Structures are given as C-alpha cells and as structure tokens.
PDB file of C-alpha atoms in Angstrom:
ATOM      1  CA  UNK E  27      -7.320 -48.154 -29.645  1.00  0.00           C
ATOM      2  CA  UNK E  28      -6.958 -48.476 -26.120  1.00  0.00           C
ATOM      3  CA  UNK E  29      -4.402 -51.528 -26.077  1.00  0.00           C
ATOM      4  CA  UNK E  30      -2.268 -49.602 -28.615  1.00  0.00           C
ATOM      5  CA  UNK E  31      -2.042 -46.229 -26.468  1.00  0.00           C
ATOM      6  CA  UNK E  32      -1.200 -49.110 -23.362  1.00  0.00           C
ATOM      7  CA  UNK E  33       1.432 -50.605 -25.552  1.00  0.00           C
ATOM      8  CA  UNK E  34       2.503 -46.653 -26.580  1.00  0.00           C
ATOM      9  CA  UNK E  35       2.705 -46.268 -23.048  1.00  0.00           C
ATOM     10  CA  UNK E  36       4.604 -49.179 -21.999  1.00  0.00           C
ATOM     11  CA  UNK E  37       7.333 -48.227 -25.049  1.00  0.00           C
ATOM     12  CA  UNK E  38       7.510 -44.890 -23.634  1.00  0.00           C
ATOM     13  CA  UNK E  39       7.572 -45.342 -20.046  1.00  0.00           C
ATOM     14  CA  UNK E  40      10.735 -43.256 -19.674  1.00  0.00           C
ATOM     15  CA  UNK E  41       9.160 -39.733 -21.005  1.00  0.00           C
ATOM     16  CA  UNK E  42       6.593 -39.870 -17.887  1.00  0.00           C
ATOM     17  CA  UNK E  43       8.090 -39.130 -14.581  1.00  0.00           C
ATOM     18  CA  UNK E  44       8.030 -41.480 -11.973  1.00  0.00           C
ATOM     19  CA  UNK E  45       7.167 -44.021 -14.518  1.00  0.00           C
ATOM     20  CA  UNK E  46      10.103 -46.334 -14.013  1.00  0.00           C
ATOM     21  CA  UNK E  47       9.626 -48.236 -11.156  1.00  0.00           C
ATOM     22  CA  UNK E  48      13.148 -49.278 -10.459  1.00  0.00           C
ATOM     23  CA  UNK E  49      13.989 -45.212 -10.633  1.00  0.00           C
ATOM     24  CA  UNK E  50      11.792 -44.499  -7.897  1.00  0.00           C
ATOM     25  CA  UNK E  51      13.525 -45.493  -4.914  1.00  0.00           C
ATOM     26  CA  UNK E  52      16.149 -43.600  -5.443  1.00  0.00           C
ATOM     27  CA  UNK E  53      13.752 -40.793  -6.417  1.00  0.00           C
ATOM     28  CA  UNK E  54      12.167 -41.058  -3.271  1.00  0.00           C
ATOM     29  CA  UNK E  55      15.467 -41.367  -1.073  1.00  0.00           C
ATOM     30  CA  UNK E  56      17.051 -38.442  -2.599  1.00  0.00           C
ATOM     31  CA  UNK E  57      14.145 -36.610  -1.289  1.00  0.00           C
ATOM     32  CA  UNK E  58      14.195 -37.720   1.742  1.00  0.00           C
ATOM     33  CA  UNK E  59      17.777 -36.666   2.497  1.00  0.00           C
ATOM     34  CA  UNK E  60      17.181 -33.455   1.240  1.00  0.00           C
ATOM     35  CA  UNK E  61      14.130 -32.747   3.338  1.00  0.00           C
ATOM     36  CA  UNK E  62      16.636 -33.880   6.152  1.00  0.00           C
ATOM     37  CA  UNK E  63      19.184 -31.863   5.431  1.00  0.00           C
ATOM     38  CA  UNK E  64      16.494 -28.668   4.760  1.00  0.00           C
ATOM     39  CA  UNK E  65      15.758 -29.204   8.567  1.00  0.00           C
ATOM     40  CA  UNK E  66      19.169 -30.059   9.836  1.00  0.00           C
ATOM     41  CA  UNK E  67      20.499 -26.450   8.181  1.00  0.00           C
ATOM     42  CA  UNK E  68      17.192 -24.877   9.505  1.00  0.00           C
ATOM     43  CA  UNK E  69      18.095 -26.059  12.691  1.00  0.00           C
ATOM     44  CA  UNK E  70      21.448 -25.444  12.701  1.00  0.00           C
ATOM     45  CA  UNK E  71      21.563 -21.720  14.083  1.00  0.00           C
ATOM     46  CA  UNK E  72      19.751 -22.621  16.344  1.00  0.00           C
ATOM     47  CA  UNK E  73      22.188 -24.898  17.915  1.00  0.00           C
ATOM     48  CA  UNK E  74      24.831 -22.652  17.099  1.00  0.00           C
ATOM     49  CA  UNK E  75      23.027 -20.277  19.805  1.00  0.00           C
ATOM     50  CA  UNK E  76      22.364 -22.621  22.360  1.00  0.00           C
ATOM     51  CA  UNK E  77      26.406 -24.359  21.884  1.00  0.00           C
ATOM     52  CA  UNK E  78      28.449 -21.238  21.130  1.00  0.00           C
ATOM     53  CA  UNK E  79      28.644 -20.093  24.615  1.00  0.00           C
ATOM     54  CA  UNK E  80      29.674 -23.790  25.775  1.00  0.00           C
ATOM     55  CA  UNK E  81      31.841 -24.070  22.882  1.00  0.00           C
ATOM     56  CA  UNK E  82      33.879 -20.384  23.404  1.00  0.00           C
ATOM     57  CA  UNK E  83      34.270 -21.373  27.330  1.00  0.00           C
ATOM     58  CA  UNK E  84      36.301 -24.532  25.923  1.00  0.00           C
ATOM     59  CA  UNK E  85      38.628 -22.226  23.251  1.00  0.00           C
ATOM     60  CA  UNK E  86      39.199 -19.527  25.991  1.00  0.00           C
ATOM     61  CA  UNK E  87      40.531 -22.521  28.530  1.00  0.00           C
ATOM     62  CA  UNK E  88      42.659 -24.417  26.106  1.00  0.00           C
ATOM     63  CA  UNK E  89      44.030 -21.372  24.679  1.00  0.00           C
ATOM     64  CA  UNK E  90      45.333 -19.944  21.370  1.00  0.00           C
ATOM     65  CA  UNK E  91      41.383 -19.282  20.498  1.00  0.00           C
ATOM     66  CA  UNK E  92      41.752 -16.625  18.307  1.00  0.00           C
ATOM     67  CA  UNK E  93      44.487 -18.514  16.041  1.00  0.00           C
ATOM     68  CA  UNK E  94      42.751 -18.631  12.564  1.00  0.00           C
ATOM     69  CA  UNK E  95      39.302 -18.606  14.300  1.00  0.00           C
ATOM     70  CA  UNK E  96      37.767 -17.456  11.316  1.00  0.00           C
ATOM     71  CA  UNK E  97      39.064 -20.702   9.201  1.00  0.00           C
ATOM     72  CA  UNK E  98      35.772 -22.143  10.895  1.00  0.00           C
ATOM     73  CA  UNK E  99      33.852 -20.060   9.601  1.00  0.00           C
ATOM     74  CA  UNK E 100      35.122 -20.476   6.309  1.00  0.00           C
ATOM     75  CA  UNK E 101      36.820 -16.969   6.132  1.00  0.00           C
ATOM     76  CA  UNK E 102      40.800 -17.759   4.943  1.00  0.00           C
ATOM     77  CA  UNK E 103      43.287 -15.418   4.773  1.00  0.00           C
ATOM     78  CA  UNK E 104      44.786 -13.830   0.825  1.00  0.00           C
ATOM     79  CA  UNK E 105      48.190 -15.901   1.608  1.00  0.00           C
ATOM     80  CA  UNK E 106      46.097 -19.428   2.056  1.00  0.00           C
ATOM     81  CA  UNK E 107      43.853 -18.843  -0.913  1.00  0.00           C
ATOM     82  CA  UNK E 108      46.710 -17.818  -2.924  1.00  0.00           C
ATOM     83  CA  UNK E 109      48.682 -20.958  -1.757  1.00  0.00           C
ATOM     84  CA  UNK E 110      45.460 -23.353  -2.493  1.00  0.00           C
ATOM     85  CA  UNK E 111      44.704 -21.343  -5.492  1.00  0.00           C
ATOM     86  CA  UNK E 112      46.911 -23.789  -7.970  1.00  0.00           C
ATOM     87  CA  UNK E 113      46.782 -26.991  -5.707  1.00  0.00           C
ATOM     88  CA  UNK E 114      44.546 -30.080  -6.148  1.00  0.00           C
ATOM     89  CA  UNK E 115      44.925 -31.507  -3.105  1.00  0.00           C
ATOM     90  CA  UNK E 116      43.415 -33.912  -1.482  1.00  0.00           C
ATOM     91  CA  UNK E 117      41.233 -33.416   1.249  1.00  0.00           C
ATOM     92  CA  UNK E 118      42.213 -34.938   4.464  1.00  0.00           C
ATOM     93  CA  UNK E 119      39.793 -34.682   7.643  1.00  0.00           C
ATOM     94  CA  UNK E 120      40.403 -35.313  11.308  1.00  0.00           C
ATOM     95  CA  UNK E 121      39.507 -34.911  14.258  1.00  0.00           C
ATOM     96  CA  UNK E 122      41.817 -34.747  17.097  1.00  0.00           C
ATOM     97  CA  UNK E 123      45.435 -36.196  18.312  1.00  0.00           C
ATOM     98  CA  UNK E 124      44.794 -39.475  17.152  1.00  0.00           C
ATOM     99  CA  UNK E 125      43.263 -39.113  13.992  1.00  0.00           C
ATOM    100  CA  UNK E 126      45.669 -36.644  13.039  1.00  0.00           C
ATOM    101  CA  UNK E 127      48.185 -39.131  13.123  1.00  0.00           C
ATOM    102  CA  UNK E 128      46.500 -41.418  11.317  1.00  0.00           C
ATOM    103  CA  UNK E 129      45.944 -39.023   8.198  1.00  0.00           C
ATOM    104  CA  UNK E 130      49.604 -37.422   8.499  1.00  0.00           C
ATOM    105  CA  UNK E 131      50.778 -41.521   7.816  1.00  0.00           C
ATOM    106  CA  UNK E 132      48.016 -41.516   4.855  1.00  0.00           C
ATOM    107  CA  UNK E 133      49.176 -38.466   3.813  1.00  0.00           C
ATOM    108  CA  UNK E 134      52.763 -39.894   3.472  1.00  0.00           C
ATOM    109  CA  UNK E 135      51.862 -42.661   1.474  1.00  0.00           C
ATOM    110  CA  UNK E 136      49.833 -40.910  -0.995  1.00  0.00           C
ATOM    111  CA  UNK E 137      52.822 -38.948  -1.643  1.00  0.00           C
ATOM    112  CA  UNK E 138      54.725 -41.880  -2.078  1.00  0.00           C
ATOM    113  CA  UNK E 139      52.358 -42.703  -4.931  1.00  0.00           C
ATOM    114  CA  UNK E 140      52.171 -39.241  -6.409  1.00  0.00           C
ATOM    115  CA  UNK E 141      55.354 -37.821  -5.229  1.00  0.00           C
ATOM    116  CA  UNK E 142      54.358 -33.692  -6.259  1.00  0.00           C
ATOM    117  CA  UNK E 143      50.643 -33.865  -4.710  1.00  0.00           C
ATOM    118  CA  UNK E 144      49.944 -31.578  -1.995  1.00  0.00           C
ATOM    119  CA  UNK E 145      47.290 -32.238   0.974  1.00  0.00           C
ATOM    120  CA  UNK E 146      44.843 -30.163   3.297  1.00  0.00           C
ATOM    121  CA  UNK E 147      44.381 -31.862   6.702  1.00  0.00           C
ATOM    122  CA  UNK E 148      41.619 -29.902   8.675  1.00  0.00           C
ATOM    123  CA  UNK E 149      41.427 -30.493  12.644  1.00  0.00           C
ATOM    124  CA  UNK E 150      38.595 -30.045  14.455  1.00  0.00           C
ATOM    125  CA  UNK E 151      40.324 -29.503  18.041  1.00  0.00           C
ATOM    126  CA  UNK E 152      43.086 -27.071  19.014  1.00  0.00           C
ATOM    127  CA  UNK E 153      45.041 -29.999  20.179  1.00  0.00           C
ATOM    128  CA  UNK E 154      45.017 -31.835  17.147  1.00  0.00           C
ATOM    129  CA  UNK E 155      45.848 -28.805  15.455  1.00  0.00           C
ATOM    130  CA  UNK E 156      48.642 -28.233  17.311  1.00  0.00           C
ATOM    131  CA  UNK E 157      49.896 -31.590  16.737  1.00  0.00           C
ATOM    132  CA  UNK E 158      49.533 -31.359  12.825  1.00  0.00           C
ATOM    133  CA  UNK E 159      51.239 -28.180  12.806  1.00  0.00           C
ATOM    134  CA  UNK E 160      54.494 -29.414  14.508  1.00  0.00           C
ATOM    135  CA  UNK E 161      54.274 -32.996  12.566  1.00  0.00           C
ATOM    136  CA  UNK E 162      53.256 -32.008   9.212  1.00  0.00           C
ATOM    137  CA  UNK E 163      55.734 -31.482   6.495  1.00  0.00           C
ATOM    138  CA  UNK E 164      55.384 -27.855   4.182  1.00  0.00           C
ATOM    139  CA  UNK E 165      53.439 -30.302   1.495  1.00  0.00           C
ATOM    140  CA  UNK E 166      50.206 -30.498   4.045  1.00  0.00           C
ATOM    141  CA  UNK E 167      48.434 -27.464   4.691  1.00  0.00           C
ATOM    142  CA  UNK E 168      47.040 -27.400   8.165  1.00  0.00           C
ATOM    143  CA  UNK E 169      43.569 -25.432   8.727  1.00  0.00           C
ATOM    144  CA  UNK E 170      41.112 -25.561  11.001  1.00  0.00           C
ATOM    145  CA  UNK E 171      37.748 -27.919   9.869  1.00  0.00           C
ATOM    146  CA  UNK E 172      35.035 -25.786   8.705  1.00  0.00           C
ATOM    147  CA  UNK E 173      31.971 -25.734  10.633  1.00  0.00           C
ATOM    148  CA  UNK E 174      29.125 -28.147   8.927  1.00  0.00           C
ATOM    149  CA  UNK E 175      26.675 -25.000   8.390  1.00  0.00           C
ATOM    150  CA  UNK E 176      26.162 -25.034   4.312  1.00  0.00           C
ATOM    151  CA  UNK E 177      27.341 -21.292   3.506  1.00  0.00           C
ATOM    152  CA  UNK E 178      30.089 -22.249   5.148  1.00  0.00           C
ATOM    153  CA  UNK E 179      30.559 -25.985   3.721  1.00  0.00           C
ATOM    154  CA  UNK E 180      30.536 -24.024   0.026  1.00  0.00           C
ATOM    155  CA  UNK E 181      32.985 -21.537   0.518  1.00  0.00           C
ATOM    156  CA  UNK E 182      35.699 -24.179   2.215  1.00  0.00           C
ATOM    157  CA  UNK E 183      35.442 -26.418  -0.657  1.00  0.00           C
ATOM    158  CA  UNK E 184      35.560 -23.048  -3.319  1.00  0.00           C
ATOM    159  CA  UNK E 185      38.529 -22.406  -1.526  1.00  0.00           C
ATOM    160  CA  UNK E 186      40.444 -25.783  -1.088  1.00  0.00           C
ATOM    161  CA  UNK E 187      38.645 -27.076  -4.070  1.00  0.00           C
ATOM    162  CA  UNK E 188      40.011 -30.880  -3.056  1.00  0.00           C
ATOM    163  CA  UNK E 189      40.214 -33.556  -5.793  1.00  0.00           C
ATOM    164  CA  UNK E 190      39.170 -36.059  -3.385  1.00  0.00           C
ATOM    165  CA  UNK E 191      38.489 -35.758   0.200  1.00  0.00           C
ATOM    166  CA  UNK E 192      39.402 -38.389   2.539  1.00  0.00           C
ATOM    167  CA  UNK E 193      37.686 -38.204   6.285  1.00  0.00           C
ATOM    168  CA  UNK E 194      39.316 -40.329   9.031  1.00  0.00           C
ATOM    169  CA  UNK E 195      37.214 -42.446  11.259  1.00  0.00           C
ATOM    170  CA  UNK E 196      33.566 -41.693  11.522  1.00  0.00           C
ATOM    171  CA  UNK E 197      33.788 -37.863  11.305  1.00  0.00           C
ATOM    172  CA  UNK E 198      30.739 -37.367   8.558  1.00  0.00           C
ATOM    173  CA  UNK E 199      28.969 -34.570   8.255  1.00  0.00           C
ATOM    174  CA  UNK E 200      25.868 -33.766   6.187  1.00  0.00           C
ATOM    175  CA  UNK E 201      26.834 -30.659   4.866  1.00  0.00           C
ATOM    176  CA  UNK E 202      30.349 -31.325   4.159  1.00  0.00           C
ATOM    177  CA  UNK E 203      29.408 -34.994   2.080  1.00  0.00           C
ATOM    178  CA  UNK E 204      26.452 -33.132   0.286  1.00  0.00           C
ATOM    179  CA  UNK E 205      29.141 -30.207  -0.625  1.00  0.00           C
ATOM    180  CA  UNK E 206      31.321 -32.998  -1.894  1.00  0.00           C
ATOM    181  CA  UNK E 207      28.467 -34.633  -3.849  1.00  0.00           C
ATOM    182  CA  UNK E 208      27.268 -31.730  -5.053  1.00  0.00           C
ATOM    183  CA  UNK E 209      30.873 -31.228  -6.839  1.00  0.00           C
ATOM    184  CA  UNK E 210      31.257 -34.628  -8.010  1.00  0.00           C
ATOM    185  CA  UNK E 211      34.400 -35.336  -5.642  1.00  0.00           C
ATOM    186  CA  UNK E 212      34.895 -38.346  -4.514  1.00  0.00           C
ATOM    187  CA  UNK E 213      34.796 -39.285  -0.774  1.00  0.00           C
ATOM    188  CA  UNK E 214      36.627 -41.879   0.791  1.00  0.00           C
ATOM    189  CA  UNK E 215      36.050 -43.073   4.790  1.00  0.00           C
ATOM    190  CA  UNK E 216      39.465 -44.610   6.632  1.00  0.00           C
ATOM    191  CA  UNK E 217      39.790 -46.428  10.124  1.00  0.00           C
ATOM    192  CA  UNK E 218      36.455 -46.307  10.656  1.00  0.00           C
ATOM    193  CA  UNK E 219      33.910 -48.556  12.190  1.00  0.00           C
ATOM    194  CA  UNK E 220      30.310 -47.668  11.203  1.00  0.00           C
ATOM    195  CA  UNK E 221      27.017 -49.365  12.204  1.00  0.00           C
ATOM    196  CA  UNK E 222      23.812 -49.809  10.857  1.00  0.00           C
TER     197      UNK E 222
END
C-alpha cells in the first residue's frame, strides 16, 4: 500500500505545490522580487519627502518647471490621451541629451521598418526634453518620464498603453519593468552596459 500511494505520488507530483523541484526556483525568486519591490514602494514616499525639496530647487533653476509637471506624476492632459488613445506605440525611454539622441535615431529606423507606427519618447531631464521637443518629428510624442512610484507606473502605461517599450542605456526601474511585465509587453534594453 505504501509503495503504491509513493508511486501515486510520484505520477502526480504536479497537483501538490511546490512539488516540482525544477519549479521552485523560480517560485522562490519571484518572491523574492516581490518582497523587494513591497519595500522599495513602501519606501518610496519616503524618499520622495526627503528628495522633493532637492529635486524642486533643481526645476526652479533650470527653468520651465511647471511645463507638463504633472506628466510625472502620471496626470496627462484630454488632448494627449485622446492623441494616445488609438496609437500602439512603442515605448521609448531616455534619459537626458544624449540618450535622447540615441532613441530619436532608433526611433527613425523603426519607422523605416513600419513606416505608419507612432512612438512615445519620455525624458527624464528638462534638457533632454527640450532637445526631443525641437528634434522630434510630429510621429514621436514627447512627455515627461513618469516617476517609478507604482500608482503612478499604472496609470502611464493605461495611458500610453505601449506595444513594446524600449529603455536606452541602463535607465531600469522596478516599477516601470514590473508594470511592463505585469501587461505582458515586451521590454527591450539598447546601448547599454550592465554588470553583474
């Protein structure tokens, strides 16, 4: 009796939950990076508070603060939303000057490809978005990056609702891969140099 219910077991070993060994790595490491990212968003307010002032002192001197602030925050005006509203685009993420450049030349060649698909490059810095507004052509919507807090992260992606997102250099950020992961979009990393 007992070597039969062993063998029953050993047939069944995918009805019992952790019961496949090779499974449970993976298991295990998706826990793990949500228990991280738990505490990173728990944390996160609380950096917001001790950064904001540092980080409003830098707007004020560089000017042109108030210039679709509230795309940070993931608040976009009726006109955007409407304009996103029937576009798939794809995703493009950079942060300053020089990765702007690099994902306004990515940007042309993907329309090269796929000559009627439109693109939404987010900037982090007011420089860079300066630059991408006087470079890029009517095709690439330029907005401001969201910040990586996860209300936020949901409601820019229900907004540009990207069919692939594309992030230049090493500009990753928990809450805006898990958004993408969470909505089965692919993610693709460009020019950049990552180490272990």
């Amino acid at each position: 009796m007992a070597a039969s219910s062993a063998e029953d077991i050993r047939r069944n070993r995918g009805a019992f939950p952790f019961s496949n060994q090779r499974s449970m790595p993976v298991r295990l490491g998706q826990l793990r990076n949500s228990v991280i990212r738990l505490i990173y968003n728990l944390l996160w307010p609380i950096g917001l508070v001790v950064f904001l002032p540092g980080y409003l002192i830098k707007m004020f001197r560089r000017g042109s603060y108030r210039r679709k602030f509230g795309q940070r925050l993931g608040i976009y005006d009726a006109h955007l939303r409407t304009r996103l509203y029937w576009k798939k685009s794809f995703w493009l993420h950079a942060v300053s000057v020089g990765e702007v450049t690099i994902a306004l030349k990515l940007a042309r060649q993907i329309r090269i490809l796929k000559p009627d698909q439109h693109c939404v490059l987010t900037t982090t810095t007011t420089t860079g978005f300066a630059f991408a507004n006087q470079s890029a052509p009517d095709w690439i919507e330029v907005m401001y990056s969201p910040l990586d807090f996860w209300p936020v992260m949901r409601r820019a992606f229900a907004t540009i609702s990207p069919k692939a997102v594309i992030l230049v250099e090493a500009e990753v950020w928990p809450n805006f891969v898990a958004e993408a992961h969470t909505r089965e979009i692919p993610i693709a990393l460009v020019n950049a140099r990552l180490s272990p």
